[in-house]
Amino acid sequence: GAVVSQHPSWVICKSGTSVKIECRSLDFQATTMFWYRQFPKQSLMLMATSNEGSKATYEQGVEKDKFLINHASLTLSTLTVTSAHPEDSSFYICSASTDRYEQYFGPGTRLTVT
Amino acid sequence: QKEVEQDPGPLSVPEGAIVSLNCTYSNSAFQYFMWYRQYSRKGPELLMYTYSSGNKEDGRFTAQVDKSSKYISLFIRDSQPSDSATYLCAFSQSSYKLIFGSGTRLLVRP
């Protein structure tokens, strides 16, 4: 149980284009979903927290107009990186939670912006 | 001072060894303590979760929390090559936000 999927697992896009990443909880309903970013050999940094039907809460320093988060249902959240640039290349990981403290992570999406 | 300190390793041990992984933290408001395992290019997997000082055991894994010293540990007994991964400590206050350590790379040699 508690399986979270992400799609795509790897995406390459050109600078200036937008990319959408999906996060789904497959066997449970997630009250909250989280989006993290991880640079090579570094830890996960929380970007934003989203509750179904509400606007996402972004961490300090994260541009909400650049990283658009939509939490359309209790099983689906999407992260759209708008006008991507090479510095946005990173590993993006989502997690889903049914309560406050246990988060179940997706397998991650590797974004490469050329 | 960083909120969480974790030795990045790598830590290399022979198969069957007991592994000790550690994190220190500075925020006394942390109430929840977790260990995650992350294989290369995969998302983290929750291994252990505790909210009190003391030990918690689950199979070959033991999590230890010392709130007075602000120090947590993860012990792995009878380590296996399949345990080779990066281990992340994580902390939480009474909110959703998890604060992660930078991770320790573990290599278990056959």
Short mmCIF file of C-alpha atoms in Angstrom, two decimals:
data_model
loop_
_atom_site.label_atom_id
_atom_site.label_comp_id
_atom_site.label_asym_id
_atom_site.label_seq_id
_atom_site.Cartn_x
_atom_site.Cartn_y
_atom_site.Cartn_z
CA GLY A 1 0.00 0.00 0.00
CA ALA A 2 0.83 3.75 -0.04
CA VAL A 3 2.18 3.84 -3.59
CA VAL A 4 2.90 7.15 -5.26
CA SER A 5 3.72 7.43 -8.94
CA GLN A 6 5.21 10.22 -11.01
CA HIS A 7 5.11 10.84 -14.72
CA PRO A 8 7.28 11.28 -16.63
CA SER A 9 10.32 9.72 -14.97
CA TRP A 10 12.67 11.71 -17.17
CA VAL A 11 12.07 14.67 -19.44
CA ILE A 12 14.32 16.81 -21.61
CA CYS A 13 13.03 20.16 -22.77
CA LYS A 14 14.36 23.23 -24.49
CA SER A 15 14.99 26.45 -22.66
CA GLY A 16 11.91 28.65 -22.60
CA THR A 17 9.36 25.86 -22.83
CA SER A 18 7.07 24.57 -20.07
CA VAL A 19 7.00 21.10 -18.59
CA LYS A 20 4.27 19.40 -16.58
CA ILE A 21 5.00 16.67 -14.03
CA GLU A 22 2.21 14.53 -12.59
CA CYS A 23 2.09 12.97 -9.13
CA ARG A 24 -0.53 10.36 -8.28
CA SER A 25 -1.37 8.44 -5.12
CA LEU A 26 -2.41 5.06 -6.50
CA ASP A 27 -4.01 3.28 -3.56
CA PHE A 28 -4.97 5.99 -1.12
CA GLN A 29 -6.44 9.45 -1.00
CA ALA A 30 -3.89 12.10 -0.13
CA THR A 31 -5.06 15.08 1.86
CA THR A 32 -1.78 16.79 1.20
CA MET A 33 0.86 16.55 -1.48
CA PHE A 34 4.35 17.98 -1.38
CA TRP A 35 6.85 18.91 -4.07
CA TYR A 36 10.58 18.68 -3.45
CA ARG A 37 13.64 19.46 -5.46
CA GLN A 38 16.93 17.62 -5.14
CA PHE A 39 20.23 18.63 -6.70
CA PRO A 40 22.96 15.99 -7.15
CA LYS A 41 24.43 14.81 -3.85
CA GLN A 42 22.23 17.22 -1.95
CA SER A 43 19.21 16.69 0.21
CA LEU A 44 15.58 17.25 -0.61
CA MET A 45 14.35 20.80 -0.36
CA LEU A 46 10.65 21.40 0.04
CA MET A 47 9.28 23.67 -2.68
CA ALA A 48 5.58 23.76 -1.89
CA THR A 49 2.71 22.09 -0.08
CA SER A 50 -0.69 21.63 -1.63
CA ASN A 51 -4.07 20.55 -0.35
CA GLU A 52 -6.80 19.35 -2.68
CA GLY A 53 -8.86 22.26 -3.95
CA SER A 54 -6.69 24.91 -2.32
CA LYS A 55 -3.86 27.11 -3.49
CA ALA A 56 -0.41 25.75 -2.86
CA THR A 57 1.78 27.16 -0.11
CA TYR A 58 5.25 27.91 -1.41
CA GLU A 59 8.46 27.90 0.60
CA GLN A 60 10.49 31.05 0.84
CA GLY A 61 12.53 31.66 -2.27
CA VAL A 62 10.37 29.50 -4.57
CA GLU A 63 8.77 31.46 -7.39
CA LYS A 64 5.09 30.56 -7.47
CA ASP A 65 4.64 31.98 -10.97
CA LYS A 66 7.41 29.78 -12.27
CA PHE A 67 6.45 26.57 -10.49
CA LEU A 68 2.70 26.20 -10.90
CA ILE A 69 1.07 23.59 -8.70
CA ASN A 70 -2.42 22.25 -9.19
CA HIS A 71 -3.99 19.77 -6.78
CA ALA A 72 -7.11 18.85 -8.70
CA SER A 73 -8.16 15.79 -6.72
CA LEU A 74 -7.25 13.69 -3.70
CA THR A 75 -5.08 11.49 -5.91
CA LEU A 76 -3.48 13.91 -8.38
CA SER A 77 -1.18 16.91 -8.16
CA THR A 78 0.74 18.51 -11.00
CA LEU A 79 3.82 20.69 -11.07
CA THR A 80 4.37 22.84 -14.15
CA VAL A 81 7.77 24.41 -14.64
CA THR A 82 7.11 27.44 -16.83
CA SER A 83 9.69 29.02 -19.10
CA ALA A 84 12.27 26.48 -18.01
CA HIS A 85 15.94 27.39 -17.93
CA PRO A 86 19.04 25.19 -17.56
CA GLU A 87 19.29 26.11 -13.87
CA ASP A 88 15.89 24.45 -13.37
CA SER A 89 17.45 21.10 -14.29
CA SER A 90 17.04 18.96 -11.21
CA PHE A 91 15.35 15.92 -9.71
CA TYR A 92 11.77 16.74 -8.73
CA ILE A 93 10.10 14.46 -6.19
CA CYS A 94 6.55 14.54 -4.92
CA SER A 95 5.16 13.01 -1.79
CA ALA A 96 1.66 12.38 -0.54
CA SER A 97 0.30 12.21 2.96
CA THR A 98 -2.88 11.14 4.68
CA ASP A 99 -1.80 12.66 7.96
CA ARG A 100 0.74 15.18 9.02
CA TYR A 101 3.84 13.18 9.56
CA GLU A 102 4.06 10.19 7.27
CA GLN A 103 4.84 11.09 3.71
CA TYR A 104 5.09 8.59 0.89
CA PHE A 105 7.40 9.58 -1.90
CA GLY A 106 7.15 9.14 -5.62
CA PRO A 107 10.08 7.81 -7.67
CA GLY A 108 11.03 11.29 -8.90
CA THR A 109 11.25 13.04 -12.23
CA ARG A 110 14.57 14.04 -13.71
CA LEU A 111 14.27 17.30 -15.64
CA THR A 112 17.00 18.36 -18.03
CA VAL A 113 16.67 21.75 -19.70
CA THR A 114 18.89 22.28 -22.71
CA GLN B 1 24.89 26.34 12.65
CA LYS B 2 22.90 24.14 10.29
CA GLU B 3 19.57 22.91 11.54
CA VAL B 4 20.54 19.32 10.70
CA GLU B 5 24.01 17.85 10.34
CA GLN B 6 24.65 14.50 8.67
CA ASP B 7 27.97 13.07 7.54
CA PRO B 8 27.79 12.54 3.77
CA GLY B 9 30.12 9.55 3.80
CA PRO B 10 30.59 7.43 1.82
CA LEU B 11 30.61 4.73 4.46
CA SER B 12 31.95 1.42 3.19
CA VAL B 13 31.47 -1.76 5.24
CA PRO B 14 31.77 -5.49 4.59
CA GLU B 15 28.63 -7.60 4.31
CA GLY B 16 27.36 -8.67 7.71
CA ALA B 17 28.73 -5.65 9.55
CA ILE B 18 26.70 -3.50 11.91
CA VAL B 19 26.21 -0.04 10.45
CA SER B 20 25.71 3.09 12.51
CA LEU B 21 24.33 6.22 10.86
CA ASN B 22 23.89 9.46 12.77
CA CYS B 23 22.40 12.92 12.64
CA THR B 24 22.54 15.87 14.98
CA TYR B 25 20.04 18.67 15.06
CA SER B 26 19.76 22.05 16.70
CA ASN B 27 16.00 22.72 16.73
CA SER B 28 14.60 21.57 20.05
CA ALA B 29 11.07 21.94 18.63
CA PHE B 30 11.49 18.85 16.47
CA GLN B 31 9.11 16.20 17.74
CA TYR B 32 9.14 13.59 14.98
CA PHE B 33 12.20 11.75 13.79
CA MET B 34 12.46 9.69 10.64
CA TRP B 35 14.93 7.74 8.57
CA TYR B 36 14.53 7.35 4.82
CA ARG B 37 16.45 5.18 2.38
CA GLN B 38 17.02 6.47 -1.13
CA TYR B 39 18.41 4.40 -3.96
CA SER B 40 20.09 6.20 -6.81
CA ARG B 41 17.64 8.17 -8.95
CA LYS B 42 14.65 7.01 -6.89
CA GLY B 43 12.41 8.65 -4.35
CA PRO B 44 13.04 8.20 -0.61
CA GLU B 45 11.44 5.26 1.19
CA LEU B 46 10.40 5.59 4.83
CA LEU B 47 12.31 3.14 7.04
CA MET B 48 11.70 4.24 10.58
CA TYR B 49 9.53 6.80 12.29
CA THR B 50 9.48 7.74 15.96
CA TYR B 51 8.41 10.59 18.17
CA SER B 52 10.03 9.83 21.49
CA SER B 53 13.46 9.35 22.97
CA GLY B 54 14.67 5.79 23.16
CA ASN B 55 14.96 2.89 20.77
CA LYS B 56 12.61 1.52 18.16
CA GLU B 57 13.33 -1.75 16.42
CA ASP B 58 12.04 -3.11 13.12
CA GLY B 59 13.73 -6.22 11.82
CA ARG B 60 17.40 -5.47 11.18
CA PHE B 61 16.87 -1.74 11.77
CA THR B 62 16.99 0.10 15.09
CA ALA B 63 16.32 3.81 15.41
CA GLN B 64 17.62 5.62 18.46
CA VAL B 65 16.65 9.11 19.57
CA ASP B 66 18.36 11.13 22.28
CA LYS B 67 16.47 14.40 22.62
CA SER B 68 18.69 15.68 25.41
CA SER B 69 21.74 15.47 23.15
CA LYS B 70 19.79 16.29 19.97
CA TYR B 71 21.17 13.19 18.34
CA ILE B 72 19.54 10.41 16.40
CA SER B 73 20.97 7.17 15.06
CA LEU B 74 20.03 4.34 12.75
CA PHE B 75 21.64 0.95 13.25
CA ILE B 76 21.56 -1.74 10.59
CA ARG B 77 22.43 -5.26 11.71
CA ASP B 78 23.74 -7.97 9.40
CA SER B 79 24.12 -5.47 6.58
CA GLN B 80 23.54 -6.70 3.04
CA PRO B 81 24.72 -5.39 -0.35
CA SER B 82 21.10 -4.49 -1.02
CA ASP B 83 21.33 -1.99 1.85
CA SER B 84 23.72 0.08 -0.26
CA ALA B 85 21.91 3.39 -0.67
CA THR B 86 21.79 6.91 0.69
CA TYR B 87 20.19 7.23 4.11
CA LEU B 88 18.45 10.46 4.99
CA CYS B 89 17.43 11.57 8.43
CA ALA B 90 14.35 13.79 8.59
CA PHE B 91 12.72 15.87 11.28
CA SER B 92 9.38 17.53 11.81
CA GLN B 93 7.77 19.88 14.28
CA SER B 94 4.01 19.95 14.63
CA SER B 95 3.58 20.80 10.98
CA TYR B 96 3.78 19.14 7.62
CA LYS B 97 7.25 20.35 6.84
CA LEU B 98 10.04 17.79 6.87
CA ILE B 99 13.60 18.95 7.30
CA PHE B 100 16.05 16.51 5.73
CA GLY B 101 19.68 15.86 6.39
CA SER B 102 22.00 15.83 3.42
CA GLY B 103 22.19 12.02 3.44
CA THR B 104 24.90 9.45 4.11
CA ARG B 105 25.97 7.18 1.27
CA LEU B 106 26.37 3.59 2.43
CA LEU B 107 28.19 0.89 0.47
CA VAL B 108 28.02 -2.70 1.70
CA ARG B 109 30.71 -4.80 0.05
CA PRO B 110 29.93 -8.47 -0.70
#
